[in-house]
Short mmCIF file of C-alpha atoms and ligand atoms in Angstrom, two decimals:
data_model
loop_
_atom_site.label_atom_id
_atom_site.label_comp_id
_atom_site.label_asym_id
_atom_site.label_seq_id
_atom_site.Cartn_x
_atom_site.Cartn_y
_atom_site.Cartn_z
CA MET A 30 -106.67 -12.01 213.17
CA ASN A 31 -103.93 -10.83 210.87
CA ILE A 32 -102.91 -13.68 208.60
CA LEU A 33 -99.95 -14.07 206.24
CA ILE A 34 -100.02 -16.69 203.48
CA LEU A 35 -96.71 -17.66 201.89
CA GLY A 36 -96.68 -18.60 198.20
CA SER A 37 -97.80 -17.32 194.83
CA GLY A 38 -99.77 -20.00 192.99
CA GLY A 39 -103.34 -21.13 192.48
CA ARG A 40 -103.14 -23.05 195.76
CA GLU A 41 -102.39 -19.84 197.66
CA HIS A 42 -105.12 -17.96 195.76
CA ALA A 43 -107.65 -20.60 196.82
CA LEU A 44 -106.43 -20.42 200.44
CA ALA A 45 -106.64 -16.61 200.35
CA TRP A 46 -110.17 -16.76 198.88
CA LYS A 47 -111.30 -19.14 201.59
CA MET A 48 -109.60 -17.30 204.44
CA ALA A 49 -110.77 -13.87 203.25
CA ALA A 50 -114.32 -15.18 203.77
CA SER A 51 -113.62 -16.01 207.41
CA PRO A 52 -115.12 -13.67 210.00
CA LEU A 53 -111.92 -14.26 211.97
CA SER A 54 -109.64 -12.68 209.40
CA GLU A 55 -109.05 -8.99 209.74
CA ARG A 56 -106.02 -8.27 207.59
CA LEU A 57 -104.91 -10.84 205.07
CA TYR A 58 -101.47 -10.68 203.45
CA CYS A 59 -99.82 -12.92 200.89
CA ALA A 60 -96.13 -13.04 200.01
CA PRO A 61 -95.28 -12.79 197.20
CA GLY A 62 -98.80 -13.42 195.81
CA ASN A 63 -100.01 -12.70 192.27
CA ALA A 64 -102.55 -10.52 190.46
CA GLY A 65 -105.52 -12.70 191.42
CA ILE A 66 -104.46 -13.04 195.06
CA ALA A 67 -104.27 -9.23 195.17
CA GLN A 68 -108.09 -9.21 194.94
CA GLU A 69 -108.30 -11.07 198.26
CA ALA A 70 -105.16 -10.09 200.16
CA GLU A 71 -102.48 -7.46 200.32
CA CYS A 72 -99.50 -8.79 198.37
CA VAL A 73 -96.07 -8.28 199.93
CA ALA A 74 -92.72 -8.69 198.18
CA LEU A 75 -90.97 -11.13 200.53
CA ASP A 76 -88.32 -13.65 199.51
CA LEU A 77 -89.50 -16.95 201.02
CA ALA A 78 -85.91 -18.10 201.45
CA ASP A 79 -85.25 -15.16 203.77
CA HIS A 80 -86.79 -16.34 207.03
CA GLN A 81 -85.55 -13.32 208.98
CA ALA A 82 -87.38 -10.98 206.59
CA ALA A 83 -90.59 -12.97 207.10
CA ILE A 84 -90.17 -12.79 210.88
CA ALA A 85 -89.57 -9.03 210.73
CA PHE A 86 -92.69 -8.57 208.61
CA CYS A 87 -94.78 -10.61 211.04
CA LYS A 88 -93.57 -8.60 214.03
CA THR A 89 -94.18 -5.25 212.36
CA ASN A 90 -97.63 -6.20 211.12
CA ARG A 91 -98.72 -8.16 214.22
CA ILE A 92 -99.34 -11.36 212.28
CA ASP A 93 -101.32 -13.91 214.32
CA LEU A 94 -100.92 -16.84 211.95
CA VAL A 95 -98.65 -17.69 209.00
CA VAL A 96 -99.91 -20.32 206.54
CA VAL A 97 -97.15 -21.82 204.40
CA GLY A 98 -98.25 -23.04 200.95
CA PRO A 99 -95.25 -24.63 199.17
CA GLU A 100 -92.92 -27.43 200.25
CA VAL A 101 -89.59 -25.67 199.72
CA PRO A 102 -89.86 -23.23 202.65
CA LEU A 103 -91.38 -26.01 204.82
CA CYS A 104 -88.43 -28.31 204.14
CA ALA A 105 -86.09 -25.36 204.78
CA GLY A 106 -87.55 -24.99 208.28
CA ILE A 107 -89.48 -21.74 208.00
CA VAL A 108 -92.11 -22.95 210.49
CA ASP A 109 -89.43 -23.69 213.13
CA ASP A 110 -87.85 -20.26 212.60
CA LEU A 111 -91.19 -18.41 212.80
CA GLU A 112 -92.27 -20.32 215.90
CA ALA A 113 -88.88 -19.78 217.59
CA ALA A 114 -89.42 -16.05 217.05
CA GLY A 115 -92.87 -16.26 218.67
CA VAL A 116 -94.94 -16.26 215.46
CA LYS A 117 -97.63 -18.94 215.10
CA ALA A 118 -97.23 -20.86 211.86
CA PHE A 119 -99.28 -23.60 210.21
CA GLY A 120 -97.29 -26.40 208.60
CA PRO A 121 -94.74 -29.03 209.61
CA GLY A 122 -91.34 -28.15 210.99
CA LYS A 123 -88.17 -29.09 209.12
CA TRP A 124 -87.79 -32.56 210.67
CA ALA A 125 -91.41 -33.47 210.07
CA ALA A 126 -91.22 -32.14 206.49
CA ARG A 127 -88.72 -34.93 205.72
CA LEU A 128 -91.79 -37.01 204.91
CA GLU A 129 -91.70 -35.16 201.58
CA GLY A 130 -88.10 -33.92 201.58
CA SER A 131 -86.50 -37.37 201.81
CA LYS A 132 -87.91 -40.39 200.01
CA GLY A 133 -85.55 -42.68 201.91
CA PHE A 134 -86.78 -41.32 205.25
CA ALA A 135 -90.42 -41.71 204.21
CA LYS A 136 -89.92 -45.28 202.96
CA ASP A 137 -88.03 -46.34 206.10
CA LEU A 138 -90.81 -44.87 208.24
CA CYS A 139 -93.38 -46.87 206.30
CA LYS A 140 -91.38 -50.08 206.64
CA ALA A 141 -90.83 -49.62 210.38
CA ASN A 142 -94.53 -48.93 210.97
CA LYS A 143 -96.07 -51.41 208.53
CA ILE A 144 -97.60 -48.65 206.42
CA PRO A 145 -98.45 -50.24 203.05
CA THR A 146 -96.06 -49.05 200.33
CA ALA A 147 -94.05 -50.56 197.46
CA ALA A 148 -91.06 -52.75 198.41
CA TYR A 149 -87.82 -50.77 197.97
CA GLU A 150 -84.11 -50.35 198.60
CA ARG A 151 -81.99 -47.20 199.07
CA PHE A 152 -78.73 -46.74 197.10
CA LYS A 153 -75.82 -44.31 197.26
CA GLY A 154 -74.05 -45.58 194.12
CA ALA A 155 -75.02 -46.58 190.57
CA GLY A 156 -73.42 -50.05 190.58
CA ALA A 157 -75.46 -51.60 193.37
CA ALA A 158 -78.58 -49.76 192.18
CA LYS A 159 -78.29 -51.27 188.70
CA ASP A 160 -77.65 -54.75 190.12
CA TYR A 161 -80.86 -54.42 192.15
CA ALA A 162 -82.86 -53.18 189.14
CA ARG A 163 -81.58 -56.12 187.05
CA LYS A 164 -82.42 -58.57 189.83
CA LYS A 165 -85.95 -57.18 190.26
CA GLY A 166 -86.68 -56.72 186.54
CA ALA A 167 -89.01 -54.20 184.87
CA PRO A 168 -91.29 -52.37 185.30
CA ILE A 169 -89.47 -50.69 188.18
CA VAL A 170 -89.49 -47.20 189.67
CA VAL A 171 -86.39 -45.05 190.23
CA LYS A 172 -86.63 -42.01 192.54
CA ALA A 173 -84.05 -39.41 193.49
CA ASP A 174 -83.99 -38.38 197.15
CA GLY A 175 -84.82 -34.75 197.87
CA LEU A 176 -87.27 -32.25 196.41
CA ALA A 177 -87.34 -32.32 192.61
CA ALA A 178 -90.56 -30.43 191.79
CA GLY A 179 -92.17 -33.63 190.49
CA LYS A 180 -89.25 -34.48 188.17
CA GLY A 181 -87.37 -36.93 190.36
CA VAL A 182 -89.35 -40.07 189.48
CA VAL A 183 -88.89 -42.42 186.51
CA VAL A 184 -91.30 -45.30 186.05
CA ALA A 185 -89.05 -47.53 183.91
CA GLU A 186 -90.72 -49.96 181.53
CA THR A 187 -87.45 -51.79 180.83
CA VAL A 188 -84.29 -52.53 182.80
CA ALA A 189 -82.30 -50.45 180.29
CA GLU A 190 -84.55 -47.49 181.01
CA ALA A 191 -84.03 -48.00 184.75
CA GLU A 192 -80.25 -48.13 184.27
CA ALA A 193 -80.35 -44.92 182.24
CA ALA A 194 -82.44 -43.22 184.95
CA ILE A 195 -79.97 -44.33 187.64
CA ASP A 196 -77.05 -42.86 185.67
CA MET A 197 -78.98 -39.70 184.89
CA MET A 198 -79.81 -39.09 188.57
CA PHE A 199 -76.32 -39.84 189.91
CA THR A 200 -74.62 -37.69 187.25
CA GLY A 201 -76.66 -34.56 187.86
CA GLY A 202 -79.42 -34.93 185.29
CA LEU A 203 -81.86 -33.35 187.76
CA GLY A 204 -79.69 -30.28 188.33
CA LYS A 205 -77.24 -31.70 190.86
CA PRO A 206 -76.11 -35.30 191.39
CA ALA A 207 -78.50 -37.28 193.62
CA TRP A 208 -76.82 -38.26 196.89
CA GLU A 209 -79.17 -41.20 197.18
CA ILE A 210 -81.86 -42.90 195.15
CA VAL A 211 -84.70 -45.22 196.04
CA ILE A 212 -85.67 -48.09 193.73
CA GLU A 213 -89.09 -49.56 194.31
CA ASP A 214 -91.60 -51.99 192.86
CA CYS A 215 -94.10 -50.63 190.38
CA LEU A 216 -97.57 -50.52 191.92
CA VAL A 217 -100.65 -51.32 189.88
CA GLY A 218 -104.07 -49.78 190.40
CA GLU A 219 -105.75 -46.39 190.26
CA GLU A 220 -104.11 -43.30 191.71
CA ALA A 221 -105.84 -40.95 194.12
CA SER A 222 -104.84 -38.22 196.54
CA PHE A 223 -106.00 -38.06 200.13
CA PHE A 224 -105.65 -35.06 202.42
CA ALA A 225 -105.74 -34.95 206.21
CA LEU A 226 -105.22 -32.21 208.75
CA CYS A 227 -102.80 -33.18 211.55
CA ASP A 228 -102.00 -31.56 214.90
CA GLY A 229 -99.04 -33.66 216.04
CA GLU A 230 -101.24 -36.13 217.98
CA THR A 231 -104.25 -36.77 215.86
CA ALA A 232 -105.62 -36.19 212.37
CA ILE A 233 -108.95 -35.47 210.74
CA PRO A 234 -109.74 -36.30 207.13
CA LEU A 235 -110.14 -33.47 204.64
CA ALA A 236 -111.17 -34.94 201.29
CA SER A 237 -109.92 -36.93 198.32
CA ALA A 238 -109.04 -35.77 194.82
CA GLN A 239 -107.59 -37.01 191.55
CA ASP A 240 -105.34 -34.99 189.30
CA HIS A 241 -104.11 -35.13 185.73
CA LYS A 242 -100.33 -34.85 185.56
CA ARG A 243 -99.79 -35.26 181.79
CA VAL A 244 -99.89 -32.24 179.55
CA PHE A 245 -102.20 -33.51 176.79
CA ASP A 246 -105.69 -35.02 176.53
CA GLY A 247 -105.95 -38.75 177.15
CA ASP A 248 -103.22 -38.42 179.84
CA LYS A 249 -100.52 -38.23 177.13
CA GLY A 250 -97.32 -36.21 176.83
CA SER A 251 -94.86 -34.97 179.45
CA ASN A 252 -95.47 -34.78 183.15
CA THR A 253 -96.43 -31.37 184.53
CA GLY A 254 -97.16 -29.87 187.92
CA GLY A 255 -100.81 -30.82 187.21
CA MET A 256 -103.21 -29.83 184.43
CA GLY A 257 -106.42 -30.25 186.40
CA ALA A 258 -108.08 -32.04 189.29
CA TYR A 259 -111.42 -32.94 190.78
CA SER A 260 -112.83 -33.93 194.14
CA PRO A 261 -114.02 -36.29 195.44
CA ALA A 262 -112.19 -39.18 193.73
CA PRO A 263 -114.87 -41.78 192.87
CA ILE A 264 -112.55 -44.62 193.87
CA MET A 265 -112.34 -43.18 197.40
CA THR A 266 -115.45 -44.68 198.92
CA PRO A 267 -116.18 -44.01 202.62
CA GLU A 268 -114.68 -47.44 203.39
CA MET A 269 -111.51 -46.64 201.45
CA ASN A 270 -111.20 -43.24 203.17
CA ALA A 271 -111.46 -44.98 206.54
CA ARG A 272 -108.79 -47.51 205.54
CA VAL A 273 -106.44 -44.71 204.48
CA MET A 274 -106.96 -42.95 207.82
CA ASN A 275 -106.39 -46.19 209.79
CA GLU A 276 -103.66 -47.81 207.71
CA ILE A 277 -101.68 -44.78 206.52
CA VAL A 278 -102.48 -41.39 208.09
CA MET A 279 -102.82 -42.30 211.79
CA PRO A 280 -99.82 -44.66 211.85
CA THR A 281 -97.78 -41.86 210.25
CA VAL A 282 -98.87 -39.30 212.85
CA ARG A 283 -98.11 -41.75 215.68
CA ALA A 284 -94.73 -42.66 214.20
CA MET A 285 -93.68 -39.02 213.77
CA LYS A 286 -94.65 -38.25 217.35
CA ALA A 287 -92.63 -41.23 218.58
CA LEU A 288 -89.63 -39.95 216.59
CA GLY A 289 -89.85 -36.58 218.34
CA ALA A 290 -90.89 -34.82 215.14
CA PRO A 291 -94.65 -34.43 215.63
CA TYR A 292 -96.41 -33.80 212.35
CA LYS A 293 -98.58 -30.68 212.19
CA GLY A 294 -100.06 -29.44 208.97
CA VAL A 295 -101.69 -30.94 205.91
CA LEU A 296 -100.62 -34.48 205.15
CA PHE A 297 -101.17 -35.28 201.49
CA ALA A 298 -100.96 -39.00 200.79
CA GLY A 299 -100.38 -39.90 197.14
CA LEU A 300 -102.04 -43.31 196.85
CA MET A 301 -102.30 -46.27 194.54
CA ILE A 302 -105.58 -48.04 195.18
CA ALA A 303 -104.51 -51.59 194.48
CA LYS A 304 -106.62 -54.76 194.46
CA ASP A 305 -106.05 -55.44 198.13
CA GLY A 306 -106.24 -51.86 199.37
CA PRO A 307 -104.44 -48.52 199.52
CA GLN A 308 -100.68 -48.29 199.04
CA LEU A 309 -98.71 -45.14 199.74
CA ILE A 310 -96.84 -43.81 196.69
CA GLU A 311 -95.52 -40.73 198.43
CA TYR A 312 -96.18 -38.18 201.15
CA ASN A 313 -96.42 -34.48 200.53
CA VAL A 314 -96.35 -32.09 203.46
CA ARG A 315 -98.76 -29.44 202.15
CA PHE A 316 -101.88 -28.97 200.08
CA GLY A 317 -101.55 -30.12 196.47
CA ASP A 318 -101.71 -27.59 193.67
CA PRO A 319 -104.26 -27.77 191.95
CA GLU A 320 -105.99 -30.17 194.40
CA CYS A 321 -106.24 -27.45 197.06
CA GLN A 322 -108.41 -25.38 194.74
CA VAL A 323 -111.10 -28.07 194.49
CA LEU A 324 -110.90 -28.85 198.20
CA MET A 325 -111.48 -25.20 199.10
CA LEU A 326 -114.53 -25.06 196.81
CA ARG A 327 -116.03 -28.05 198.62
CA LEU A 328 -115.23 -26.94 202.17
CA MET A 329 -118.26 -25.43 203.89
CA SER A 330 -116.64 -24.77 207.30
CA ASP A 331 -114.37 -21.86 208.08
CA LEU A 332 -110.76 -22.85 207.31
CA VAL A 333 -109.08 -20.47 209.76
CA PRO A 334 -110.14 -22.17 213.04
CA ALA A 335 -109.22 -25.54 211.54
CA LEU A 336 -105.68 -24.41 210.72
CA LEU A 337 -105.35 -22.81 214.16
CA ALA A 338 -106.58 -25.98 215.86
CA ALA A 339 -103.99 -27.99 213.93
CA ARG A 340 -101.24 -25.57 214.99
CA ASP A 341 -102.43 -25.60 218.61
CA GLY A 342 -102.80 -29.40 218.91
CA GLN A 343 -106.58 -29.10 219.33
CA LEU A 344 -108.00 -31.19 216.50
CA LYS A 345 -109.30 -33.96 218.77
CA ASN A 346 -112.87 -32.69 218.92
CA PHE A 347 -112.82 -30.75 215.68
CA ASP A 348 -115.21 -31.37 212.86
CA LEU A 349 -115.33 -29.99 209.33
CA ARG A 350 -118.39 -29.75 207.11
CA TRP A 351 -118.27 -30.23 203.37
CA TYR A 352 -120.63 -29.56 200.49
CA ASP A 353 -121.88 -32.74 198.86
CA ASP A 354 -121.10 -31.14 195.50
CA ALA A 355 -118.17 -32.17 193.35
CA ALA A 356 -115.58 -29.62 192.28
CA LEU A 357 -113.26 -29.60 189.30
CA THR A 358 -110.46 -27.36 188.09
CA VAL A 359 -109.03 -26.90 184.62
CA VAL A 360 -105.50 -25.49 184.49
CA MET A 361 -104.83 -23.00 181.71
CA ALA A 362 -101.14 -22.89 180.86
CA ALA A 363 -98.93 -20.84 178.55
CA LYS A 364 -98.38 -22.53 175.17
CA GLY A 365 -95.14 -24.52 175.33
CA TYR A 366 -95.51 -25.46 179.03
CA PRO A 367 -93.96 -27.60 180.57
CA GLY A 368 -91.14 -26.70 178.13
CA ASN A 369 -90.31 -23.14 177.07
CA TYR A 370 -93.10 -20.61 177.06
CA GLN A 371 -93.59 -16.88 176.78
CA ARG A 372 -94.45 -14.57 179.64
CA GLY A 373 -96.33 -11.29 179.46
CA THR A 374 -99.11 -12.32 177.05
CA LEU A 375 -102.51 -10.66 177.49
CA ILE A 376 -105.49 -12.44 179.07
CA GLU A 377 -109.00 -11.06 178.62
CA GLY A 378 -112.55 -12.13 179.41
CA LEU A 379 -111.90 -13.19 183.01
CA GLU A 380 -114.83 -11.21 184.41
CA GLU A 381 -117.31 -12.73 181.96
CA ALA A 382 -115.95 -16.20 182.65
CA ALA A 383 -116.27 -15.75 186.41
CA LYS A 384 -120.01 -15.06 186.03
CA VAL A 385 -120.75 -18.64 184.96
CA GLU A 386 -122.77 -20.36 187.69
CA GLY A 387 -120.64 -22.19 190.26
CA VAL A 388 -117.37 -20.93 188.78
CA GLU A 389 -114.41 -19.50 190.66
CA ILE A 390 -111.20 -18.53 188.88
CA PHE A 391 -107.93 -18.72 190.77
CA HIS A 392 -104.72 -17.24 189.41
CA ALA A 393 -101.66 -19.47 189.35
CA GLY A 394 -99.19 -17.20 187.54
CA THR A 395 -100.37 -13.74 186.56
CA LYS A 396 -99.33 -10.17 187.06
CA ALA A 397 -101.28 -6.94 186.73
CA ASP A 398 -100.21 -4.28 184.28
CA GLY A 399 -102.41 -1.31 184.95
CA GLY A 400 -105.89 -2.72 184.47
CA ARG A 401 -104.66 -5.60 182.29
CA ILE A 402 -103.87 -9.15 183.39
CA LEU A 403 -100.73 -10.72 181.90
CA ALA A 404 -99.53 -14.32 182.01
CA ASN A 405 -96.51 -14.65 184.27
CA GLY A 406 -95.70 -18.35 184.50
CA GLY A 407 -96.24 -21.80 183.00
CA ARG A 408 -99.44 -22.66 184.79
CA VAL A 409 -101.38 -19.41 184.71
CA LEU A 410 -105.07 -19.84 185.61
CA ASN A 411 -107.23 -22.39 187.43
CA VAL A 412 -110.75 -22.32 186.15
CA CYS A 413 -112.73 -24.08 188.90
CA ALA A 414 -116.37 -24.99 189.29
CA ARG A 415 -118.68 -26.71 191.69
CA GLY A 416 -121.57 -28.86 190.52
CA LYS A 417 -123.91 -31.62 191.64
CA SER A 418 -121.66 -34.09 189.81
CA VAL A 419 -118.16 -34.07 188.34
CA ARG A 420 -119.86 -33.86 184.95
CA GLU A 421 -121.78 -30.71 185.88
CA ALA A 422 -118.68 -29.12 187.41
CA GLN A 423 -116.78 -30.04 184.24
CA GLN A 424 -119.40 -28.47 181.97
CA ARG A 425 -119.41 -25.27 184.01
CA ALA A 426 -115.62 -25.03 184.10
CA TYR A 427 -115.31 -25.46 180.31
CA THR A 428 -118.12 -22.95 179.69
CA ALA A 429 -116.00 -20.46 181.63
CA VAL A 430 -112.78 -21.52 179.86
CA ASP A 431 -114.44 -20.75 176.52
CA LYS A 432 -115.13 -17.18 177.63
CA ILE A 433 -111.48 -16.49 178.38
CA LYS A 434 -109.62 -14.81 175.53
CA TRP A 435 -106.02 -15.85 175.74
CA PRO A 436 -104.62 -16.90 172.35
CA ASP A 437 -101.26 -17.78 173.90
CA GLY A 438 -102.73 -20.23 176.42
CA PHE A 439 -104.05 -23.78 176.26
CA CYS A 440 -105.73 -26.35 178.46
CA ARG A 441 -106.75 -29.99 178.38
CA ARG A 442 -110.35 -30.58 177.33
CA ASP A 443 -110.88 -33.83 179.22
CA ILE A 444 -110.25 -33.05 182.89
CA GLY A 445 -112.35 -35.39 184.99
CA TRP A 446 -112.84 -38.03 182.28
CA ARG A 447 -112.31 -40.94 184.63
CA ALA A 448 -115.13 -39.79 186.93
CA VAL A 449 -117.44 -38.72 184.10
CA GLU A 450 -117.01 -42.11 182.39
CA ARG A 451 -118.21 -43.73 185.61
CA GLY A 452 -121.33 -41.60 185.53
CA LYS A 453 -120.15 -39.36 188.40
P1 LIG B 151 -94.16 -39.23 193.10
O1 LIG B 151 -93.38 -37.98 192.80
O2 LIG B 151 -93.51 -40.17 194.06
O3 LIG B 151 -95.62 -38.97 193.38
O4 LIG B 151 -94.26 -39.99 191.72
C1 LIG B 151 -94.78 -39.36 190.60
C2 LIG B 151 -95.65 -40.33 189.87
O5 LIG B 151 -94.92 -41.48 189.51
C3 LIG B 151 -96.82 -40.84 190.69
O6 LIG B 151 -97.91 -39.96 190.67
C4 LIG B 151 -97.10 -42.15 190.01
O7 LIG B 151 -97.86 -41.94 188.83
C5 LIG B 151 -95.73 -42.63 189.60
N1 LIG B 151 -95.19 -43.55 190.59
C6 LIG B 151 -94.37 -43.25 191.62
N2 LIG B 151 -94.06 -44.35 192.34
C7 LIG B 151 -94.70 -45.37 191.76
C8 LIG B 151 -94.78 -46.78 192.03
N3 LIG B 151 -94.12 -47.35 193.03
N4 LIG B 151 -95.55 -47.53 191.21
C9 LIG B 151 -96.21 -46.99 190.16
N5 LIG B 151 -96.17 -45.68 189.86
C10 LIG B 151 -95.43 -44.87 190.64
#
């Protein structure tokens, strides 16, 4: 098969690494890709917003399957456009991608189908929103509708903070004024991520993970796209995984089918594991980044037939095998991230680092300059490792990190602490 992956981050590098190992894959392309992905796939300069250019590329190069990494092209309907042109594509169509693209849609779907989630209301104006926040009291969570690259959520500790967030969102503080916001109760518990593969009718579990969103050790500092992750999440026992499938994933798949927007692709449920069970914080309609990297390290089965089966509605009798090992990834970012940072700084020592047992290095934002590798983004490298425990994976990943010579980069030193503290 000729396969095209869309995206350019560590998630897409991990997908390319896994799919390049498939006996089914003949030619593997990635658009636009990065310097690390170029070791696994042929990188192509396509603009992901230009669906016609993607279709033309697929026709010329006889692409048998397109795998879409990021949420923006999914929410823009790239899967519908590819499929309409006769190109098979893995991922949800535009209407199904509303599970991530519209918080209001997702919350209403939960309410209508009794999927456990925080109580909420939707607002189109600041006045009523503030009245509601005052009535409910703090802590309270304010969310802007629409994609906001992880920046559209404020967990307000006081009513004044909630009011400020409401004003900020309605007056364009996130780039453009929110057309709607959701205000919801603050959930208490431990967060975890759960991934399932869906084919429109049914779903099979992938695995669980936990990530670290804050920039500094001890989960302090600003929110980022994610500074590290590990899988499995210790809190996700087999019983809890089964509850998430029965109480959240399957009801979602059934509800989307009933709405005429069958959900195909990866369903990523952001969860709060509360005292009385799992609550949905949010849906994402794709693999997480960096969670995908640790999932791919743990997946024993070939990924390509699984993605094809999801696209073809054939998951019913499908089974995936996983390594019992844990996997962990440390994100190395450019100094200054998530604020201002420099591009083009030199990274050395990657080959030495990759020789550490169990280690795999995925590139999140790099470019090649002759034989040199330069940083080309905020999150730049994912240093990943497998191990018998999270602790062993953590030790291996940091051994590799210490071999990388990149004076202009930094990483957290405590990825996985929650699992390691529990003796995992
Ligand atoms: P989201 O973009 O919806 O995943 O929200 C980003 C982060 O905000 C989550 O990972 C949680 O840490 C936090 N968060 C969102 N909604 C809630 C909620 N209802 N209760 C507590 N924390 C929340």
